[in-house]
PDB file of C-alpha atoms and ligand atoms in Angstrom:
ATOM      1  CA  MET L   1       0.000   0.000   0.000  1.00 73.00           C
ATOM      2  CA  SER L   2       1.398   3.407  -0.894  1.00 84.00           C
ATOM      3  CA  ALA L   3       1.142   6.373   1.442  1.00 90.00           C
ATOM      4  CA  ASP L   4      -0.812   9.387   0.238  1.00 93.00           C
ATOM      5  CA  GLN L   5       1.192  12.378   1.431  1.00 92.00           C
ATOM      6  CA  ASN L   6      -1.918  14.564   1.242  1.00 95.00           C
ATOM      7  CA  TYR L   7      -4.048  12.330   3.465  1.00 94.00           C
ATOM      8  CA  THR L   8      -4.821  13.363   7.060  1.00 94.00           C
ATOM      9  CA  PRO L   9      -7.190  11.250   9.189  1.00 94.00           C
ATOM     10  CA  PRO L  10     -10.275  13.230  10.170  1.00 94.00           C
ATOM     11  CA  ASN L  11     -10.327  14.631  13.700  1.00 96.00           C
ATOM     12  CA  ASP L  12     -13.422  13.719  15.651  1.00 96.00           C
ATOM     13  CA  MET L  13     -12.388  14.605  19.171  1.00 97.00           C
ATOM     14  CA  PRO L  14     -14.586  16.735  21.437  1.00 96.00           C
ATOM     15  CA  PRO L  15     -13.654  20.331  22.288  1.00 95.00           C
ATOM     16  CA  GLY L  16     -11.778  21.170  25.521  1.00 94.00           C
ATOM     17  CA  PRO L  17     -13.557  21.239  28.872  1.00 91.00           C
ATOM     18  CA  ILE L  18     -16.938  22.903  29.007  1.00 92.00           C
ATOM     19  CA  TYR L  19     -18.106  23.357  32.609  1.00 95.00           C
ATOM     20  CA  PRO L  20     -20.037  21.839  34.258  1.00 96.00           C
ATOM     21  CA  MET L  21     -18.506  18.770  32.614  1.00 97.00           C
ATOM     22  CA  LEU L  22     -21.616  16.570  32.792  1.00 98.00           C
ATOM     23  CA  ALA L  23     -24.330  19.163  32.135  1.00 97.00           C
ATOM     24  CA  GLY L  24     -27.609  17.594  31.049  1.00 97.00           C
ATOM     25  CA  GLN L  25     -26.399  14.022  31.596  1.00 98.00           C
ATOM     26  CA  LYS L  26     -28.227  11.320  33.517  1.00 98.00           C
ATOM     27  CA  ALA L  27     -26.287   8.882  35.684  1.00 99.00           C
ATOM     28  CA  LEU L  28     -27.130   5.670  37.517  1.00 99.00           C
ATOM     29  CA  VAL L  29     -24.877   4.685  40.425  1.00 99.00           C
ATOM     30  CA  THR L  30     -25.266   1.371  42.240  1.00 99.00           C
ATOM     31  CA  GLY L  31     -24.463   1.163  45.937  1.00 98.00           C
ATOM     32  CA  ALA L  32     -24.829   4.932  46.332  1.00 98.00           C
ATOM     33  CA  SER L  33     -26.147   5.072  49.911  1.00 98.00           C
ATOM     34  CA  LYS L  34     -22.622   5.390  51.314  1.00 98.00           C
ATOM     35  CA  GLY L  35     -18.912   5.279  50.608  1.00 98.00           C
ATOM     36  CA  LEU L  36     -17.606   5.575  47.077  1.00 98.00           C
ATOM     37  CA  GLY L  37     -21.051   5.287  45.463  1.00 98.00           C
ATOM     38  CA  GLN L  38     -22.359   8.218  47.486  1.00 98.00           C
ATOM     39  CA  ALA L  39     -19.283  10.332  46.704  1.00 98.00           C
ATOM     40  CA  MET L  40     -19.562   9.601  42.970  1.00 98.00           C
ATOM     41  CA  ALA L  41     -23.306  10.348  42.893  1.00 99.00           C
ATOM     42  CA  ILE L  42     -22.604  13.741  44.505  1.00 98.00           C
ATOM     43  CA  GLY L  43     -19.598  14.352  42.245  1.00 98.00           C
ATOM     44  CA  PHE L  44     -21.752  13.736  39.170  1.00 98.00           C
ATOM     45  CA  ALA L  45     -24.412  16.134  40.490  1.00 98.00           C
ATOM     46  CA  GLU L  46     -21.749  18.820  41.106  1.00 98.00           C
ATOM     47  CA  ALA L  47     -20.730  18.317  37.490  1.00 98.00           C
ATOM     48  CA  GLY L  48     -24.318  18.906  36.335  1.00 98.00           C
ATOM     49  CA  ALA L  49     -25.863  15.419  36.136  1.00 98.00           C
ATOM     50  CA  ASP L  50     -29.121  14.040  37.555  1.00 99.00           C
ATOM     51  CA  VAL L  51     -28.692  10.729  39.379  1.00 99.00           C
ATOM     52  CA  LEU L  52     -30.506   7.508  40.222  1.00 99.00           C
ATOM     53  CA  VAL L  53     -29.215   6.469  43.644  1.00 99.00           C
ATOM     54  CA  ASN L  54     -29.347   2.696  43.994  1.00 99.00           C
ATOM     55  CA  TYR L  55     -29.175   1.090  47.436  1.00 98.00           C
ATOM     56  CA  ARG L  56     -29.972  -2.163  49.203  1.00 98.00           C
ATOM     57  CA  GLY L  57     -31.069  -1.998  52.821  1.00 98.00           C
ATOM     58  CA  ASP L  58     -29.664   1.434  53.759  1.00 98.00           C
ATOM     59  CA  ARG L  59     -32.662   3.607  52.907  1.00 98.00           C
ATOM     60  CA  ALA L  60     -31.547   6.445  55.226  1.00 98.00           C
ATOM     61  CA  GLY L  61     -28.145   6.618  53.513  1.00 98.00           C
ATOM     62  CA  ALA L  62     -29.766   6.729  50.079  1.00 98.00           C
ATOM     63  CA  GLU L  63     -32.104   9.513  51.200  1.00 98.00           C
ATOM     64  CA  ASP L  64     -29.094  11.499  52.461  1.00 98.00           C
ATOM     65  CA  THR L  65     -27.465  11.131  49.041  1.00 98.00           C
ATOM     66  CA  VAL L  66     -30.679  12.290  47.338  1.00 99.00           C
ATOM     67  CA  GLN L  67     -30.929  15.331  49.625  1.00 98.00           C
ATOM     68  CA  MET L  68     -27.321  16.334  49.011  1.00 98.00           C
ATOM     69  CA  ILE L  69     -27.892  16.113  45.259  1.00 98.00           C
ATOM     70  CA  GLU L  70     -31.093  18.162  45.475  1.00 98.00           C
ATOM     71  CA  LYS L  71     -29.236  20.836  47.466  1.00 98.00           C
ATOM     72  CA  LEU L  72     -26.924  21.126  44.465  1.00 98.00           C
ATOM     73  CA  GLY L  73     -29.975  21.904  42.329  1.00 98.00           C
ATOM     74  CA  ARG L  74     -29.986  18.555  40.524  1.00 98.00           C
ATOM     75  CA  LYS L  75     -32.626  15.835  40.444  1.00 98.00           C
ATOM     76  CA  ALA L  76     -32.207  12.499  42.205  1.00 99.00           C
ATOM     77  CA  VAL L  77     -34.283   9.412  42.874  1.00 98.00           C
ATOM     78  CA  ALA L  78     -33.504   6.553  45.272  1.00 99.00           C
ATOM     79  CA  PHE L  79     -34.260   3.010  44.127  1.00 99.00           C
ATOM     80  CA  GLU L  80     -33.793  -0.168  46.146  1.00 98.00           C
ATOM     81  CA  ALA L  81     -32.530  -3.146  44.169  1.00 99.00           C
ATOM     82  CA  ASP L  82     -30.214  -6.066  44.798  1.00 98.00           C
ATOM     83  CA  VAL L  83     -27.945  -6.036  41.742  1.00 98.00           C
ATOM     84  CA  ALA L  84     -27.535  -9.811  42.060  1.00 98.00           C
ATOM     85  CA  SER L  85     -31.204 -10.126  41.024  1.00 98.00           C
ATOM     86  CA  GLU L  86     -31.991  -9.900  37.301  1.00 98.00           C
ATOM     87  CA  GLU L  87     -35.581  -8.874  37.991  1.00 98.00           C
ATOM     88  CA  GLN L  88     -34.703  -6.124  40.472  1.00 99.00           C
ATOM     89  CA  THR L  89     -31.892  -4.787  38.296  1.00 99.00           C
ATOM     90  CA  GLN L  90     -34.197  -4.574  35.278  1.00 98.00           C
ATOM     91  CA  ALA L  91     -36.824  -2.797  37.393  1.00 99.00           C
ATOM     92  CA  MET L  92     -34.143  -0.272  38.425  1.00 99.00           C
ATOM     93  CA  PHE L  93     -33.247   0.503  34.799  1.00 99.00           C
ATOM     94  CA  ARG L  94     -36.956   0.943  33.987  1.00 98.00           C
ATOM     95  CA  CYS L  95     -37.203   3.446  36.860  1.00 98.00           C
ATOM     96  CA  MET L  96     -34.151   5.270  35.455  1.00 98.00           C
ATOM     97  CA  ILE L  97     -35.811   5.757  32.065  1.00 98.00           C
ATOM     98  CA  GLU L  98     -39.256   6.550  33.503  1.00 98.00           C
ATOM     99  CA  THR L  99     -37.710   9.212  35.769  1.00 98.00           C
ATOM    100  CA  PHE L 100     -35.056  10.789  33.549  1.00 98.00           C
ATOM    101  CA  GLY L 101     -35.978   9.668  30.019  1.00 98.00           C
ATOM    102  CA  ARG L 102     -32.431   8.487  29.230  1.00 98.00           C
ATOM    103  CA  MET L 103     -29.143   7.276  30.695  1.00 98.00           C
ATOM    104  CA  ASP L 104     -25.677   8.568  29.779  1.00 98.00           C
ATOM    105  CA  ILE L 105     -23.525   7.172  32.595  1.00 99.00           C
ATOM    106  CA  CYS L 106     -23.824   3.871  34.424  1.00 99.00           C
ATOM    107  CA  VAL L 107     -21.546   3.104  37.369  1.00 99.00           C
ATOM    108  CA  SER L 108     -21.481  -0.458  38.668  1.00 99.00           C
ATOM    109  CA  ASN L 109     -20.175   0.119  42.171  1.00 98.00           C
ATOM    110  CA  ALA L 110     -22.208  -2.066  44.580  1.00 98.00           C
ATOM    111  CA  ALA L 111     -19.979  -4.654  46.210  1.00 98.00           C
ATOM    112  CA  VAL L 112     -19.703  -6.834  49.303  1.00 97.00           C
ATOM    113  CA  GLN L 113     -16.855  -8.486  51.197  1.00 97.00           C
ATOM    114  CA  MET L 114     -17.363 -11.787  53.077  1.00 98.00           C
ATOM    115  CA  ASN L 115     -13.935 -12.805  54.282  1.00 97.00           C
ATOM    116  CA  ALA L 116     -12.704 -16.287  55.195  1.00 98.00           C
ATOM    117  CA  PRO L 117      -9.734 -18.536  54.438  1.00 98.00           C
ATOM    118  CA  VAL L 118     -10.689 -20.806  51.546  1.00 98.00           C
ATOM    119  CA  ASP L 119     -10.821 -23.979  53.651  1.00 98.00           C
ATOM    120  CA  GLU L 120     -13.306 -22.281  55.978  1.00 98.00           C
ATOM    121  CA  MET L 121     -15.301 -20.416  53.330  1.00 98.00           C
ATOM    122  CA  THR L 122     -18.925 -21.489  52.956  1.00 98.00           C
ATOM    123  CA  LEU L 123     -20.484 -21.844  49.532  1.00 98.00           C
ATOM    124  CA  GLU L 124     -22.851 -19.026  50.527  1.00 98.00           C
ATOM    125  CA  GLN L 125     -19.884 -16.683  51.215  1.00 98.00           C
ATOM    126  CA  TRP L 126     -18.307 -17.585  47.900  1.00 98.00           C
ATOM    127  CA  GLN L 127     -21.573 -17.315  45.970  1.00 98.00           C
ATOM    128  CA  ARG L 128     -22.860 -14.047  47.435  1.00 98.00           C
ATOM    129  CA  VAL L 129     -19.616 -12.204  46.684  1.00 98.00           C
ATOM    130  CA  ILE L 130     -19.555 -13.522  43.112  1.00 98.00           C
ATOM    131  CA  ASP L 131     -23.281 -12.805  42.695  1.00 98.00           C
ATOM    132  CA  VAL L 132     -23.106  -9.158  43.808  1.00 98.00           C
ATOM    133  CA  ASN L 133     -19.638  -8.137  42.636  1.00 98.00           C
ATOM    134  CA  LEU L 134     -19.373 -10.021  39.342  1.00 98.00           C
ATOM    135  CA  THR L 135     -22.846 -11.124  38.225  1.00 98.00           C
ATOM    136  CA  GLY L 136     -24.302  -7.803  39.421  1.00 98.00           C
ATOM    137  CA  THR L 137     -21.773  -6.039  37.213  1.00 99.00           C
ATOM    138  CA  PHE L 138     -22.800  -8.182  34.228  1.00 99.00           C
ATOM    139  CA  LEU L 139     -26.515  -7.499  34.814  1.00 99.00           C
ATOM    140  CA  CYS L 140     -25.991  -3.718  35.053  1.00 99.00           C
ATOM    141  CA  ALA L 141     -23.614  -3.672  32.082  1.00 99.00           C
ATOM    142  CA  ARG L 142     -26.066  -5.613  29.907  1.00 99.00           C
ATOM    143  CA  GLU L 143     -28.974  -3.263  30.666  1.00 98.00           C
ATOM    144  CA  ALA L 144     -26.747  -0.216  30.183  1.00 99.00           C
ATOM    145  CA  ILE L 145     -25.506  -1.344  26.754  1.00 99.00           C
ATOM    146  CA  ARG L 146     -29.075  -2.127  25.679  1.00 98.00           C
ATOM    147  CA  GLN L 147     -30.181   1.367  26.702  1.00 98.00           C
ATOM    148  CA  PHE L 148     -27.186   3.140  25.108  1.00 98.00           C
ATOM    149  CA  LYS L 149     -27.873   1.357  21.807  1.00 98.00           C
ATOM    150  CA  LYS L 150     -31.544   2.327  21.945  1.00 98.00           C
ATOM    151  CA  GLN L 151     -30.604   5.997  22.438  1.00 98.00           C
ATOM    152  CA  GLY L 152     -27.770   6.361  19.936  1.00 98.00           C
ATOM    153  CA  VAL L 153     -25.314   9.262  20.032  1.00 98.00           C
ATOM    154  CA  ASP L 154     -26.593  12.749  20.829  1.00 97.00           C
ATOM    155  CA  ARG L 155     -23.675  15.149  20.283  1.00 97.00           C
ATOM    156  CA  SER L 156     -25.446  17.915  22.190  1.00 97.00           C
ATOM    157  CA  ILE L 157     -25.024  15.726  25.299  1.00 97.00           C
ATOM    158  CA  SER L 158     -21.842  13.705  24.729  1.00 98.00           C
ATOM    159  CA  TYR L 159     -19.561  12.418  21.982  1.00 98.00           C
ATOM    160  CA  SER L 160     -20.053   8.935  23.444  1.00 98.00           C
ATOM    161  CA  MET L 161     -23.133   6.776  22.976  1.00 98.00           C
ATOM    162  CA  GLY L 162     -22.752   5.989  26.690  1.00 98.00           C
ATOM    163  CA  LYS L 163     -20.227   5.546  29.445  1.00 99.00           C
ATOM    164  CA  LEU L 164     -20.022   2.469  31.640  1.00 99.00           C
ATOM    165  CA  ILE L 165     -17.668   2.587  34.626  1.00 99.00           C
ATOM    166  CA  LEU L 166     -16.963  -0.482  36.730  1.00 99.00           C
ATOM    167  CA  ILE L 167     -15.650   0.032  40.243  1.00 98.00           C
ATOM    168  CA  SER L 168     -13.106  -2.689  40.781  1.00 98.00           C
ATOM    169  CA  SER L 169     -10.156  -2.808  43.204  1.00 98.00           C
ATOM    170  CA  VAL L 170      -6.376  -3.070  43.331  1.00 98.00           C
ATOM    171  CA  HIS L 171      -7.275  -6.683  44.108  1.00 98.00           C
ATOM    172  CA  ASP L 172      -7.995  -7.268  40.430  1.00 98.00           C
ATOM    173  CA  ILE L 173      -4.164  -7.603  40.380  1.00 97.00           C
ATOM    174  CA  ILE L 174      -2.944  -7.927  43.972  1.00 98.00           C
ATOM    175  CA  PRO L 175      -3.686 -11.340  45.521  1.00 98.00           C
ATOM    176  CA  TRP L 176      -5.482 -11.091  48.892  1.00 98.00           C
ATOM    177  CA  GLU L 177      -5.335 -14.021  51.292  1.00 98.00           C
ATOM    178  CA  GLY L 178      -8.502 -14.457  53.310  1.00 98.00           C
ATOM    179  CA  HIS L 179     -10.443 -12.668  50.559  1.00 98.00           C
ATOM    180  CA  ALA L 180     -10.178 -15.122  47.642  1.00 98.00           C
ATOM    181  CA  ASN L 181     -13.852 -14.741  46.717  1.00 98.00           C
ATOM    182  CA  TYR L 182     -13.482 -10.947  46.509  1.00 98.00           C
ATOM    183  CA  ALA L 183     -10.220 -11.097  44.527  1.00 98.00           C
ATOM    184  CA  ALA L 184     -11.716 -13.718  42.177  1.00 98.00           C
ATOM    185  CA  ALA L 185     -14.699 -11.449  41.495  1.00 98.00           C
ATOM    186  CA  LYS L 186     -12.498  -8.386  40.884  1.00 98.00           C
ATOM    187  CA  GLY L 187     -10.076 -10.328  38.676  1.00 98.00           C
ATOM    188  CA  GLY L 188     -13.077 -11.590  36.697  1.00 98.00           C
ATOM    189  CA  MET L 189     -14.389  -8.046  36.348  1.00 98.00           C
ATOM    190  CA  MET L 190     -11.159  -7.001  34.667  1.00 98.00           C
ATOM    191  CA  LEU L 191     -11.457  -9.297  31.656  1.00 98.00           C
ATOM    192  CA  PHE L 192     -15.219  -8.842  31.542  1.00 99.00           C
ATOM    193  CA  MET L 193     -14.614  -5.082  31.278  1.00 99.00           C
ATOM    194  CA  LYS L 194     -11.929  -5.405  28.587  1.00 98.00           C
ATOM    195  CA  SER L 195     -13.928  -7.914  26.525  1.00 99.00           C
ATOM    196  CA  LEU L 196     -17.012  -5.724  26.656  1.00 99.00           C
ATOM    197  CA  ALA L 197     -14.990  -2.585  25.870  1.00 99.00           C
ATOM    198  CA  GLN L 198     -13.635  -4.343  22.785  1.00 98.00           C
ATOM    199  CA  GLU L 199     -17.164  -5.400  21.811  1.00 98.00           C
ATOM    200  CA  VAL L 200     -18.757  -1.940  21.893  1.00 99.00           C
ATOM    201  CA  ALA L 201     -15.943   0.588  21.265  1.00 98.00           C
ATOM    202  CA  HIS L 202     -16.949   0.901  17.589  1.00 98.00           C
ATOM    203  CA  LEU L 203     -20.293   2.307  18.775  1.00 98.00           C
ATOM    204  CA  ARG L 204     -18.444   4.914  20.840  1.00 98.00           C
ATOM    205  CA  ILE L 205     -19.628   3.303  24.020  1.00 98.00           C
ATOM    206  CA  ARG L 206     -16.806   3.680  26.528  1.00 99.00           C
ATOM    207  CA  VAL L 207     -16.292   0.914  29.098  1.00 99.00           C
ATOM    208  CA  ASN L 208     -13.584   1.404  31.744  1.00 99.00           C
ATOM    209  CA  SER L 209     -12.756   0.520  35.342  1.00 99.00           C
ATOM    210  CA  ILE L 210     -11.645   2.469  38.370  1.00 99.00           C
ATOM    211  CA  ALA L 211      -9.765   0.184  40.757  1.00 99.00           C
ATOM    212  CA  PRO L 212      -9.148   1.961  44.080  1.00 98.00           C
ATOM    213  CA  GLY L 213      -6.771   1.049  46.876  1.00 98.00           C
ATOM    214  CA  ALA L 214      -7.638   1.771  50.507  1.00 97.00           C
ATOM    215  CA  ILE L 215     -10.172   4.585  50.769  1.00 98.00           C
ATOM    216  CA  ARG L 216     -11.845   6.103  53.841  1.00 96.00           C
ATOM    217  CA  THR L 217     -15.247   4.352  53.499  1.00 95.00           C
ATOM    218  CA  PRO L 218     -17.490   2.275  55.800  1.00 92.00           C
ATOM    219  CA  MET L 219     -15.953  -0.871  54.244  1.00 90.00           C
ATOM    220  CA  ASN L 220     -12.637   0.122  55.845  1.00 92.00           C
ATOM    221  CA  VAL L 221     -13.893   1.102  59.306  1.00 90.00           C
ATOM    222  CA  GLU L 222     -11.338  -0.986  61.191  1.00 89.00           C
ATOM    223  CA  LYS L 223      -8.422   0.396  59.196  1.00 91.00           C
ATOM    224  CA  ILE L 224      -9.318   3.987  60.013  1.00 89.00           C
ATOM    225  CA  THR L 225     -10.484   3.645  63.607  1.00 91.00           C
ATOM    226  CA  SER L 226      -7.488   1.692  64.896  1.00 91.00           C
ATOM    227  CA  PRO L 227      -4.268   3.786  64.960  1.00 92.00           C
ATOM    228  CA  GLU L 228      -2.181   0.575  65.131  1.00 92.00           C
ATOM    229  CA  ILE L 229      -3.752  -0.917  62.020  1.00 93.00           C
ATOM    230  CA  TYR L 230      -3.661   2.411  60.182  1.00 93.00           C
ATOM    231  CA  GLN L 231      -0.099   3.448  61.013  1.00 92.00           C
ATOM    232  CA  GLN L 232       1.674   0.116  61.380  1.00 91.00           C
ATOM    233  CA  GLN L 233      -0.071  -1.962  58.736  1.00 93.00           C
ATOM    234  CA  LEU L 234      -2.009   0.073  56.211  1.00 95.00           C
ATOM    235  CA  LEU L 235       0.472   2.923  55.667  1.00 96.00           C
ATOM    236  CA  ASN L 236       3.216   0.369  54.959  1.00 96.00           C
ATOM    237  CA  LEU L 237       1.206  -0.591  51.893  1.00 97.00           C
ATOM    238  CA  ILE L 238       0.698   2.985  50.662  1.00 97.00           C
ATOM    239  CA  PRO L 239       3.840   4.727  49.294  1.00 98.00           C
ATOM    240  CA  CYS L 240       2.215   8.186  49.346  1.00 97.00           C
ATOM    241  CA  LYS L 241       1.482   7.716  53.074  1.00 97.00           C
ATOM    242  CA  ARG L 242      -2.150   8.653  53.336  1.00 97.00           C
ATOM    243  CA  ILE L 243      -5.451   6.840  53.046  1.00 97.00           C
ATOM    244  CA  GLY L 244      -7.484   7.750  49.978  1.00 97.00           C
ATOM    245  CA  GLU L 245     -10.545   9.965  50.315  1.00 97.00           C
ATOM    246  CA  PRO L 246     -13.814   9.217  48.490  1.00 98.00           C
ATOM    247  CA  GLU L 247     -13.197  12.422  46.499  1.00 98.00           C
ATOM    248  CA  ASP L 248      -9.975  10.915  45.099  1.00 98.00           C
ATOM    249  CA  VAL L 249     -12.268   8.450  43.371  1.00 98.00           C
ATOM    250  CA  SER L 250     -15.245  10.693  42.567  1.00 98.00           C
ATOM    251  CA  ARG L 251     -13.089  13.319  40.811  1.00 98.00           C
ATOM    252  CA  LEU L 252     -11.657  10.594  38.628  1.00 98.00           C
ATOM    253  CA  ALA L 253     -15.141   9.195  37.925  1.00 98.00           C
ATOM    254  CA  VAL L 254     -16.381  12.630  36.802  1.00 98.00           C
ATOM    255  CA  TRP L 255     -13.455  13.022  34.421  1.00 98.00           C
ATOM    256  CA  LEU L 256     -13.777   9.459  33.097  1.00 98.00           C
ATOM    257  CA  ALA L 257     -17.494   9.968  32.458  1.00 98.00           C
ATOM    258  CA  SER L 258     -16.873  13.270  30.669  1.00 98.00           C
ATOM    259  CA  ASP L 259     -15.896  13.855  27.050  1.00 98.00           C
ATOM    260  CA  GLN L 260     -12.416  14.812  28.304  1.00 98.00           C
ATOM    261  CA  ALA L 261     -11.841  11.044  28.476  1.00 98.00           C
ATOM    262  CA  ASP L 262     -13.260  10.401  24.982  1.00 98.00           C
ATOM    263  CA  TYR L 263     -10.231   8.335  23.881  1.00 98.00           C
ATOM    264  CA  ILE L 264     -10.179   6.132  27.008  1.00 98.00           C
ATOM    265  CA  HIS L 265     -11.572   2.682  26.197  1.00 98.00           C
ATOM    266  CA  GLY L 266     -10.993  -0.525  28.160  1.00 99.00           C
ATOM    267  CA  SER L 267      -8.631   1.024  30.720  1.00 98.00           C
ATOM    268  CA  THR L 268      -8.327   0.393  34.409  1.00 98.00           C
ATOM    269  CA  ILE L 269      -7.204   3.420  36.409  1.00 98.00           C
ATOM    270  CA  TYR L 270      -5.826   2.835  39.903  1.00 98.00           C
ATOM    271  CA  PRO L 271      -6.348   5.632  42.448  1.00 98.00           C
ATOM    272  CA  ASP L 272      -4.294   3.798  45.090  1.00 98.00           C
ATOM    273  CA  GLY L 273      -1.537   6.109  46.425  1.00 98.00           C
ATOM    274  CA  GLY L 274       0.999   3.764  44.835  1.00 98.00           C
ATOM    275  CA  MET L 275      -0.234   0.511  46.410  1.00 98.00           C
ATOM    276  CA  LEU L 276       0.547  -1.328  43.178  1.00 98.00           C
ATOM    277  CA  LEU L 277       4.214  -0.246  43.263  1.00 98.00           C
ATOM    278  CA  TYR L 278       5.409  -3.256  45.339  1.00 97.00           C
ATOM    279  CA  PRO L 279       5.842  -1.148  48.524  1.00 97.00           C
ATOM    280  CA  GLY L 280       7.591  -4.091  50.216  1.00 94.00           C
ATOM    281  CA  PHE L 281      10.628  -3.234  48.060  1.00 95.00           C
ATOM    282  CA  ILE L 282      10.974   0.276  49.506  1.00 94.00           C
ATOM    283  CA  GLY L 283      14.266   0.207  51.382  1.00 93.00           C
ATOM    284  CA  ALA L 284      14.340  -3.586  51.143  1.00 91.00           C
ATOM    285  CA  GLY L 285      15.035  -4.500  47.527  1.00 78.00           C
TER     286      GLY L 285
HETATM  287  C1  LIG F   1     -11.092  -3.135  49.635  1.00 51.02           C
HETATM  288  C2  LIG F   1     -10.559  -2.406  50.828  1.00 51.02           C
HETATM  289  C3  LIG F   1      -9.049  -2.509  50.895  1.00 51.02           C
HETATM  290  C4  LIG F   1      -8.426  -2.116  49.564  1.00 51.02           C
HETATM  291  C5  LIG F   1      -6.906  -2.294  49.552  1.00 51.02           C
HETATM  292  C6  LIG F   1     -10.372  -2.655  48.400  1.00 51.02           C
HETATM  293  O1  LIG F   1     -10.866  -3.323  47.299  1.00 51.02           O
HETATM  294  O2  LIG F   1     -12.480  -2.909  49.519  1.00 51.02           O
HETATM  295  O3  LIG F   1     -11.150  -2.952  51.998  1.00 51.02           O
HETATM  296  O4  LIG F   1      -8.555  -1.660  51.901  1.00 51.02           O
HETATM  297  O5  LIG F   1      -8.986  -2.873  48.547  1.00 51.02           O
HETATM  298  O6  LIG F   1      -6.517  -3.513  50.097  1.00 51.02           O
END
């Protein structure tokens, strides 16, 4: 094949940042009654989006999230659904469309931890973690892709047909004894995410993961309320020497959902303070 010196590939990238970065967009966030889900739901609202706040059990937490979003002048609705249930997940997506008319951003964040050494792990502990963390991600992703395809691309809203963000963990790479069910689910999420990203990139549907390290959330209560655990154990694993804040993740989620990340497909981004940098080698290699 000969090169045509006069040929230049067309440029189809979005313009630079227009604030608020998610104006007019509609987002669904699972597990948004607390922790990272709550922070991302609020971050999206600050960036101009309306949000469906999914929760399971913690109604008061979900209502707090809704109120904080409404204070920002955005719309929010709370919806209870167990993402491990196909029926409940589909009902949640119907509520999304009935309430907001469309969906631009879907964040699969809901997750559980049920820790045990493998030889003591019950089938229920194994199954529930896989059901929520991995199968729940599949069920949300499937409904999201179906909805994005139905909508098509609307350039007045976004250059993407839709954005799907999976909240994974550094444990999609780092092995975690005592948490094999959790690490298996997160490792599975990684290749699910990449396979799906490959499947739908041509439609300009962007599928990516955020895989945080240790963040100040209710899941990490023990690590932040015990000075011994925090200073003598946790900080040894974090080269930048501080625990992550939910905003470290929500700021990234806002950017990843925005057109500023238009060329990011199938990536995993690790807000982890350097946890993946083999901290055991610091001063010991
Ligand atoms: C877990 C946290 C843990 C972090 C780093 C996350 O996936 O949810 O409990 O602190 O990984 O180990």
